[in-house]
Coordinates of C-alpha atoms and ligand atoms in Angstrom, one line a residue:
M216 CA 61.4 45.6 -49.7
Q217 CA 64.2 47.2 -50.7
N218 CA 64.1 46.6 -54.6
I219 CA 67.1 46.9 -57.2
G220 CA 65.4 49.6 -58.8
T221 CA 62.5 48.2 -60.0
Q222 CA 63.5 44.5 -61.1
V223 CA 62.2 42.6 -58.4
S224 CA 58.8 42.0 -58.2
L225 CA 56.6 39.3 -55.4
G226 CA 55.5 36.3 -57.6
G227 CA 55.1 32.1 -57.0
T228 CA 53.2 31.3 -53.8
T229 CA 53.2 34.6 -51.8
A230 CA 51.3 33.3 -49.1
H231 CA 52.4 31.4 -46.5
T232 CA 50.6 29.5 -42.8
L233 CA 52.0 28.3 -40.5
T234 CA 50.7 26.6 -37.8
I235 CA 51.8 26.5 -33.8
T236 CA 50.8 23.2 -32.4
D237 CA 50.0 23.3 -28.9
N238 CA 51.4 21.7 -26.6
D239 CA 49.5 22.2 -23.0
T240 CA 47.3 19.9 -22.8
A241 CA 44.5 18.9 -19.8
T242 CA 42.7 16.1 -18.6
L243 CA 38.9 15.9 -16.9
G244 CA 38.0 13.2 -14.3
F245 CA 36.0 12.8 -11.1
T246 CA 37.3 14.6 -7.9
L247 CA 36.6 10.8 -6.1
G248 CA 35.7 7.4 -7.4
T249 CA 32.5 6.7 -5.6
S250 CA 29.8 8.8 -3.1
T251 CA 27.1 8.1 -0.9
A252 CA 23.6 10.1 -0.5
L253 CA 20.7 10.3 1.5
E254 CA 17.6 10.0 -0.6
S255 CA 16.5 12.9 1.2
V256 CA 19.6 15.1 0.3
G257 CA 17.8 17.0 -2.9
T258 CA 20.9 17.8 -4.8
Q259 CA 23.9 15.4 -5.1
N260 CA 27.4 17.2 -6.0
I261 CA 29.5 15.2 -7.8
G262 CA 32.9 16.9 -7.9
T263 CA 35.2 17.3 -11.8
T264 CA 38.6 18.1 -11.2
L265 CA 40.7 19.1 -14.5
T266 CA 44.1 19.1 -14.2
I267 CA 46.5 21.2 -17.1
N268 CA 49.4 19.8 -18.3
A269 CA 51.3 22.7 -19.6
I270 CA 54.6 22.9 -20.8
G271 CA 56.8 26.1 -21.5
T272 CA 56.5 29.6 -19.5
G273 CA 54.1 31.7 -18.5
T274 CA 50.2 31.6 -17.0
I275 CA 48.4 28.7 -16.7
G276 CA 45.0 28.6 -17.9
L277 CA 42.5 27.8 -20.3
A278 CA 41.9 30.2 -23.5
S279 CA 38.6 29.4 -24.2
N280 CA 35.4 27.6 -21.1
L281 CA 35.3 23.8 -21.4
T282 CA 31.9 22.2 -20.7
A283 CA 31.0 18.3 -20.1
N284 CA 28.2 16.7 -19.6
L285 CA 27.8 13.4 -17.1
T286 CA 26.6 10.1 -18.6
T287 CA 24.8 7.0 -17.3
T288 CA 26.7 4.2 -17.4
G289 CA 24.9 1.4 -15.6
G290 CA 23.6 0.7 -12.2
T291 CA 20.7 0.2 -10.4
A292 CA 19.1 3.5 -10.3
T293 CA 16.9 5.2 -13.0
G294 CA 17.1 8.3 -14.1
S295 CA 15.1 10.5 -15.6
G296 CA 13.7 11.4 -12.5
T297 CA 12.3 8.2 -11.3
D298 CA 15.7 7.6 -8.6
Y299 CA 17.7 11.2 -9.7
T300 CA 17.7 13.3 -13.1
L301 CA 21.3 14.1 -14.3
P302 CA 22.3 18.0 -14.4
A303 CA 21.4 20.0 -17.7
S304 CA 23.9 20.4 -20.4
P305 CA 27.0 21.7 -19.5
A306 CA 27.1 19.5 -16.3
V307 CA 30.1 21.3 -15.4
T308 CA 32.2 24.6 -16.8
F309 CA 35.6 25.2 -16.7
L310 CA 35.5 29.3 -17.8
A311 CA 38.6 30.3 -19.8
G312 CA 41.0 32.0 -17.7
T313 CA 44.0 31.6 -15.2
Y314 CA 44.4 28.5 -13.2
A315 CA 47.6 29.1 -11.0
T316 CA 47.9 25.6 -9.7
G317 CA 46.8 24.1 -12.8
T318 CA 43.6 22.0 -11.4
G319 CA 40.7 23.2 -11.2
T320 CA 37.5 21.7 -9.5
Q321 CA 33.7 21.9 -10.4
N322 CA 30.5 20.2 -9.3
A323 CA 27.9 18.7 -11.5
A324 CA 24.6 18.8 -9.4
V325 CA 22.8 15.9 -9.5
T326 CA 18.6 15.9 -8.4
I327 CA 17.9 12.8 -5.8
V328 CA 14.4 12.1 -5.8
D329 CA 12.7 10.9 -2.4
D330 CA 10.3 8.4 -3.2
R331 CA 8.1 6.2 -1.2
Q332 CA 8.9 3.4 -2.9
V333 CA 10.8 0.7 -0.2
E334 CA 13.8 -0.1 -2.5
G335 CA 16.8 -0.7 -1.2
S336 CA 20.3 1.2 -1.6
E337 CA 20.6 1.7 -5.4
T338 CA 23.8 2.5 -7.4
A339 CA 24.2 5.4 -10.3
Q340 CA 27.1 5.0 -12.6
F341 CA 28.2 7.9 -14.0
G342 CA 30.9 8.9 -16.8
L343 CA 31.7 12.3 -18.6
A344 CA 31.7 13.3 -22.1
I345 CA 32.9 16.5 -23.3
V346 CA 30.7 18.7 -24.7
G347 CA 32.2 22.0 -25.2
N348 CA 36.6 21.6 -26.1
I349 CA 39.5 23.6 -26.4
G350 CA 40.2 22.5 -30.0
T351 CA 40.8 18.3 -28.7
Q352 CA 43.5 19.5 -26.1
V353 CA 41.1 18.5 -23.6
S354 CA 40.7 14.9 -23.3
L355 CA 39.0 12.4 -20.1
G356 CA 41.8 11.1 -17.4
G357 CA 42.3 10.0 -14.3
T358 CA 39.5 8.8 -12.8
T359 CA 36.5 8.5 -15.7
S360 CA 33.9 6.6 -13.6
H361 CA 32.3 7.3 -10.4
T362 CA 29.5 5.2 -8.7
L363 CA 26.6 6.8 -6.8
T364 CA 25.1 5.2 -4.1
I365 CA 21.7 6.4 -3.6
T366 CA 20.6 5.1 0.6
D367 CA 16.9 4.8 0.6
N368 CA 14.7 6.4 3.1
D369 CA 12.0 4.5 3.2
T370 CA 11.1 1.0 5.4
A371 CA 8.6 -1.4 6.2
T372 CA 7.9 -3.6 9.7
L373 CA 6.3 -6.5 9.3
G374 CA 4.3 -8.8 12.2
F375 CA 1.7 -10.2 13.2
T376 CA -1.9 -8.9 12.6
T377 CA -2.7 -10.5 16.3
G378 CA -1.1 -11.6 18.6
T379 CA -3.3 -15.2 19.4
S380 CA -5.8 -17.4 17.4
T381 CA -7.5 -20.1 18.3
A382 CA -8.7 -23.1 16.1
L383 CA -10.3 -26.8 16.1
E384 CA -8.6 -29.5 15.5
S385 CA -10.7 -30.5 12.9
V386 CA -10.2 -27.1 10.5
G387 CA -8.0 -27.8 8.3
T388 CA -6.5 -24.9 7.6
Q389 CA -5.1 -21.3 9.6
N390 CA -4.6 -18.7 8.3
V391 CA -2.4 -16.8 10.6
G392 CA -2.8 -13.2 9.6
T393 CA 0.4 -11.1 8.8
T394 CA 1.0 -7.4 8.5
L395 CA 3.2 -5.2 6.7
T396 CA 3.9 -1.2 7.7
L397 CA 5.3 0.5 5.5
N398 CA 7.3 4.0 6.7
T399 CA 7.7 6.2 3.7
I400 CA 9.1 9.4 3.4
G401 CA 8.9 11.5 0.6
T402 CA 6.5 12.2 -2.2
G403 CA 4.7 9.9 -5.0
T404 CA 3.2 6.3 -5.1
I405 CA 4.1 4.2 -1.9
G406 CA 5.1 0.8 -2.9
L407 CA 7.5 -2.0 -2.8
A408 CA 10.3 -1.8 -5.5
S409 CA 10.5 -6.0 -5.3
N410 CA 8.8 -8.7 -3.4
L411 CA 8.9 -9.5 0.4
T412 CA 8.8 -13.2 1.3
A413 CA 9.0 -14.4 5.0
N414 CA 8.3 -17.4 6.7
L415 CA 7.0 -19.0 9.6
T416 CA 8.9 -20.3 12.4
T417 CA 7.8 -22.1 15.2
T418 CA 9.4 -20.8 18.5
G419 CA 7.9 -23.1 21.4
G420 CA 4.3 -23.7 22.5
T421 CA 3.1 -27.6 23.5
A422 CA 2.1 -28.8 20.0
T423 CA 4.0 -30.8 17.8
G424 CA 4.7 -29.5 14.5
S425 CA 5.9 -31.3 11.1
G426 CA 2.9 -33.1 11.1
T427 CA 2.3 -34.1 13.8
D428 CA -0.3 -31.3 15.7
Y429 CA 0.3 -29.1 13.1
T430 CA 2.8 -27.5 9.4
L431 CA 3.9 -25.1 8.7
P432 CA 3.3 -23.1 5.3
G433 CA 6.3 -24.2 2.4
S434 CA 8.6 -21.0 1.7
P435 CA 7.5 -18.2 1.6
A436 CA 4.0 -18.5 4.0
V437 CA 3.8 -14.7 2.7
T438 CA 4.8 -12.8 -0.6
F439 CA 4.1 -9.4 0.1
A440 CA 4.6 -8.5 -3.8
A441 CA 6.0 -5.7 -5.7
G442 CA 4.0 -3.0 -6.7
T443 CA 1.5 0.2 -4.8
Y444 CA 0.8 -0.2 -1.4
A445 CA -1.8 2.9 -1.4
T446 CA -2.4 2.9 2.6
G447 CA 0.8 1.9 3.3
T448 CA -0.3 -1.5 4.9
A449 CA -1.6 -4.8 3.6
T450 CA -2.2 -8.3 5.3
Q451 CA -1.2 -11.9 3.9
N452 CA -2.0 -14.8 5.6
A453 CA 0.1 -17.3 6.2
A454 CA -1.7 -21.1 6.0
V455 CA -0.9 -23.6 8.5
T456 CA -2.4 -27.2 8.1
V457 CA -3.8 -28.6 11.6
I458 CA -3.9 -32.3 12.1
D459 CA -7.0 -33.7 13.3
D460 CA -5.8 -36.5 15.2
R461 CA -7.7 -39.0 17.1
L462 CA -5.6 -38.5 20.3
V463 CA -7.2 -37.6 23.5
E464 CA -4.7 -34.7 24.1
G465 CA -6.3 -31.7 25.2
D466 CA -5.8 -28.4 23.9
E467 CA -2.2 -27.7 22.9
T468 CA -0.4 -24.6 21.3
A469 CA 2.1 -23.1 18.7
A470 CA 4.4 -20.2 19.5
L471 CA 5.0 -19.0 16.1
G472 CA 7.5 -16.2 14.7
L473 CA 8.5 -15.0 11.6
A474 CA 11.8 -14.7 9.4
I475 CA 12.0 -12.9 6.3
V476 CA 13.3 -14.8 3.6
G477 CA 13.2 -12.1 0.2
N478 CA 13.9 -8.7 2.2
I479 CA 13.9 -5.8 0.1
G480 CA 17.6 -4.4 0.4
T481 CA 17.7 -4.7 4.7
Q482 CA 15.2 -1.9 4.0
V483 CA 12.3 -4.3 5.8
S484 CA 12.4 -5.5 9.5
L485 CA 10.1 -7.4 12.2
G486 CA 8.2 -5.5 14.2
G487 CA 5.0 -4.9 15.7
T488 CA 3.7 -8.2 16.9
T489 CA 6.1 -10.3 16.5
A490 CA 5.0 -13.8 18.1
H491 CA 1.8 -15.4 17.8
T492 CA -0.2 -18.5 19.9
L493 CA -1.8 -20.7 17.8
T494 CA -4.4 -22.8 20.6
I495 CA -5.7 -25.8 18.9
T496 CA -8.8 -26.7 20.6
D497 CA -8.8 -30.9 21.0
N498 CA -11.7 -32.7 19.5
D499 CA -11.4 -35.8 20.7
T500 CA -13.2 -36.6 24.0
A501 CA -13.4 -39.6 26.3
T502 CA -15.8 -41.5 28.6
L503 CA -15.2 -42.9 32.2
G504 CA -17.4 -45.0 33.9
F505 CA -17.9 -48.4 35.8
T506 CA -17.8 -51.4 33.5
T507 CA -20.9 -52.4 35.3
G508 CA -23.4 -50.7 38.0
T509 CA -23.2 -53.6 41.0
S510 CA -20.7 -56.3 41.7
S511 CA -21.3 -58.6 45.0
A512 CA -18.5 -59.4 47.0
L513 CA -18.1 -61.7 49.8
E514 CA -16.9 -60.2 52.7
S515 CA -13.9 -62.8 52.8
A516 CA -12.6 -61.7 49.3
G517 CA -9.9 -59.5 50.7
T518 CA -10.2 -57.7 47.5
Q519 CA -13.1 -56.6 45.3
N520 CA -12.0 -55.4 41.5
I521 CA -14.5 -52.5 40.3
G522 CA -13.9 -52.4 36.8
T523 CA -14.1 -49.0 35.0
T524 CA -14.3 -48.9 31.2
L525 CA -12.7 -45.9 29.5
T526 CA -14.7 -44.9 25.9
I527 CA -13.0 -42.9 23.2
N528 CA -15.2 -40.5 21.0
A529 CA -12.6 -39.7 18.5
I530 CA -13.3 -37.7 15.6
G531 CA -10.3 -37.4 12.6
T532 CA -7.3 -40.0 11.0
G533 CA -4.7 -41.6 12.7
T534 CA -4.0 -44.2 16.1
I535 CA -6.8 -43.8 18.7
G536 CA -5.2 -42.9 22.2
L537 CA -4.5 -40.5 25.1
A538 CA -2.0 -38.0 25.0
S539 CA -0.9 -38.3 28.6
N540 CA -2.1 -40.7 31.8
L541 CA -6.2 -40.9 33.2
T542 CA -5.7 -41.6 36.5
T543 CA -8.8 -41.3 38.7
N544 CA -10.1 -42.0 42.2
L545 CA -13.3 -44.5 44.2
T546 CA -15.2 -42.2 46.2
T547 CA -18.5 -43.5 48.2
T548 CA -21.2 -41.6 47.8
G549 CA -23.5 -43.2 50.3
G550 CA -24.7 -46.9 50.6
T551 CA -24.8 -48.8 54.3
A552 CA -21.7 -50.1 55.0
T553 CA -18.8 -47.9 56.0
G554 CA -15.5 -47.3 54.2
S555 CA -12.1 -46.2 55.5
G556 CA -11.4 -49.7 57.2
T557 CA -15.0 -50.2 58.8
D558 CA -16.6 -52.6 55.9
Y559 CA -13.9 -51.5 53.1
S560 CA -11.3 -49.6 51.9
L561 CA -11.3 -47.6 48.6
P562 CA -8.3 -48.1 46.9
S563 CA -5.4 -45.5 47.5
S564 CA -5.1 -42.8 45.1
P565 CA -5.1 -43.2 42.0
A566 CA -7.4 -46.1 41.8
V567 CA -7.1 -46.4 38.2
T568 CA -4.3 -45.2 35.5
F569 CA -5.3 -45.4 31.7
L570 CA -1.3 -44.9 30.7
A571 CA -0.9 -43.1 27.9
G572 CA -0.8 -45.1 24.4
T573 CA -2.9 -46.1 21.8
Y574 CA -6.5 -47.5 22.6
A575 CA -7.3 -49.1 18.9
T576 CA -10.6 -49.9 19.7
G577 CA -11.3 -47.1 21.3
T578 CA -11.8 -48.4 25.0
G579 CA -9.9 -49.8 27.7
T580 CA -11.1 -51.0 30.8
Q581 CA -9.0 -51.1 34.5
N582 CA -9.8 -52.2 37.8
A583 CA -10.1 -50.2 40.9
A584 CA -9.2 -53.3 44.4
C585 CA -11.4 -52.0 46.7
H586 CA -10.4 -54.2 49.9
H587 CA -13.4 -56.0 52.5
H588 CA -13.0 -56.2 56.1
Q589 CA -14.5 -59.2 57.9
R590 CA -16.3 -58.4 61.2
F591 CA -18.8 -60.3 63.5
V592 CA -22.0 -59.4 63.4
G593 CA -24.4 -61.4 66.1
G594 CA -22.0 -64.4 66.4
R595 CA -22.4 -64.8 62.3
L596 CA -19.9 -63.2 59.6
T597 CA -22.1 -61.0 57.4
R598 CA -21.7 -60.3 54.1
R599 CA -21.5 -56.8 53.0
R600 CA -21.6 -54.8 50.0
C601 CA -18.4 -53.0 48.7
W602 CA -20.8 -50.2 47.1
V603 CA -18.5 -47.7 45.9
Ligands
CA747 CA1 12.0 8.2 0.5
CA748 CA1 12.9 5.1 -1.5
CA749 CA1 -9.4 -35.2 16.4
CA750 CA1 -6.4 -34.2 19.5

C-alpha cells in the first residue's frame, strides 16, 4: 500500500471471502439396465458409468475420489448370502484424476451363491447410493436401476417309481408311486424352494376312467412340498380309486402318465419312468354248465335244444353283467350214438352265445340246438339219445 504519509490505515471489514461455485458436475448410473448370471458364476460384475459434464477449458477430471455403493431395491432373490451378496462399501471407486473422455466405468462385484435349491430363476434389483461425493457435484443419473437375473442351475425330474402295478378290483385305492429326483450343483442344503405339484393323466389302456373302472385322483395328484430333501430324492403316492363293479370283464389296464401342474420356474421336467401301466384284476367270475344233466328226444324231433346256464358270481356294486359276449360249443365226450350226421349233429360254432349286457339276476340260459337224424334198425324206427 502506498500511503499518503501515514494518514490511511485498514479499518472496517478488513477480510473478504470469495466463493467460486463449481460449474462442473457428474452423474453416476449403471452401464446397463439388466444382466444375467448363472448361479455358478461366482462373481457378477455390474458395470457403473460416471459421466462428467464439464464446462470451460482444461483437463477434464475429478478433484477427489467418488465412491458409491449398490443397494437392493427389490426382486425375488434374497441377498445377504442367501442368493447373492452385495459388494462391501464402497462398491465402486472413481479415483481422483484425469478423465479425458469425460466418462469412466467401474464394476461392482456381486457375489452369487451357488446353492442346491431348486428354485427357478430369480431377480435382484439394484440401485446406487453415493458414499463419498465431491462436494455435491455428483448425482445419480442415466440408468439408475439394474435388474440382475440369477439363472438356477439346480433341476429335478419327476417320474413314476415303477413302470407297472397290479390292483385287485376290490382294493378301493391303489397308490401309484411317483419319485422326484433332484439334480443339484453347488453347496448347501438340497431342497425345493416352492411346492411342486403334478397330476396323473390317462394315456391309454383297456380300462375306462372317470368312475367306470377307476378314477384319477383330484388335482394335484401329488405334492412335493417346499423344504429340505437331504438325499436328493423323495416319493409321493397318487391315489387312484378302483371301482369294484359287478361286471365279468377280465383284467383291464390303465396306462397312466404325469403332468406337472405347479412347477418351480421351469426347473422340473418329467424324466425317468414316465409311463405306468396299472392292471386291474377282475374279481367277478361266472360258471357255465348244462341246465339239466339229461334229456330225451324222439329221433324224429329234428332239433333238440340243450339248455345251458350261466351263473355270474359278482362281487361289488352296480349292474351285474357281462362286459363282452361269451360263446361256447358243445363237445361229444362219449355215448353210444354217433355224431357228425349219423345219429346227431352238434350245433355249429358257437353253439351258444351269452350276449354282453345286463344279467340282473346273475344267471342266464341259452339253448344249444342238437340235430337228430332218423334211421331204421331192424325195420323199426328206433330212438336214439343225443349224448352231448
Ligand atoms: Ca446350484
Ligand atoms: Ca439354486
Ligand atoms: Ca367286482
Ligand atoms: Ca369286474
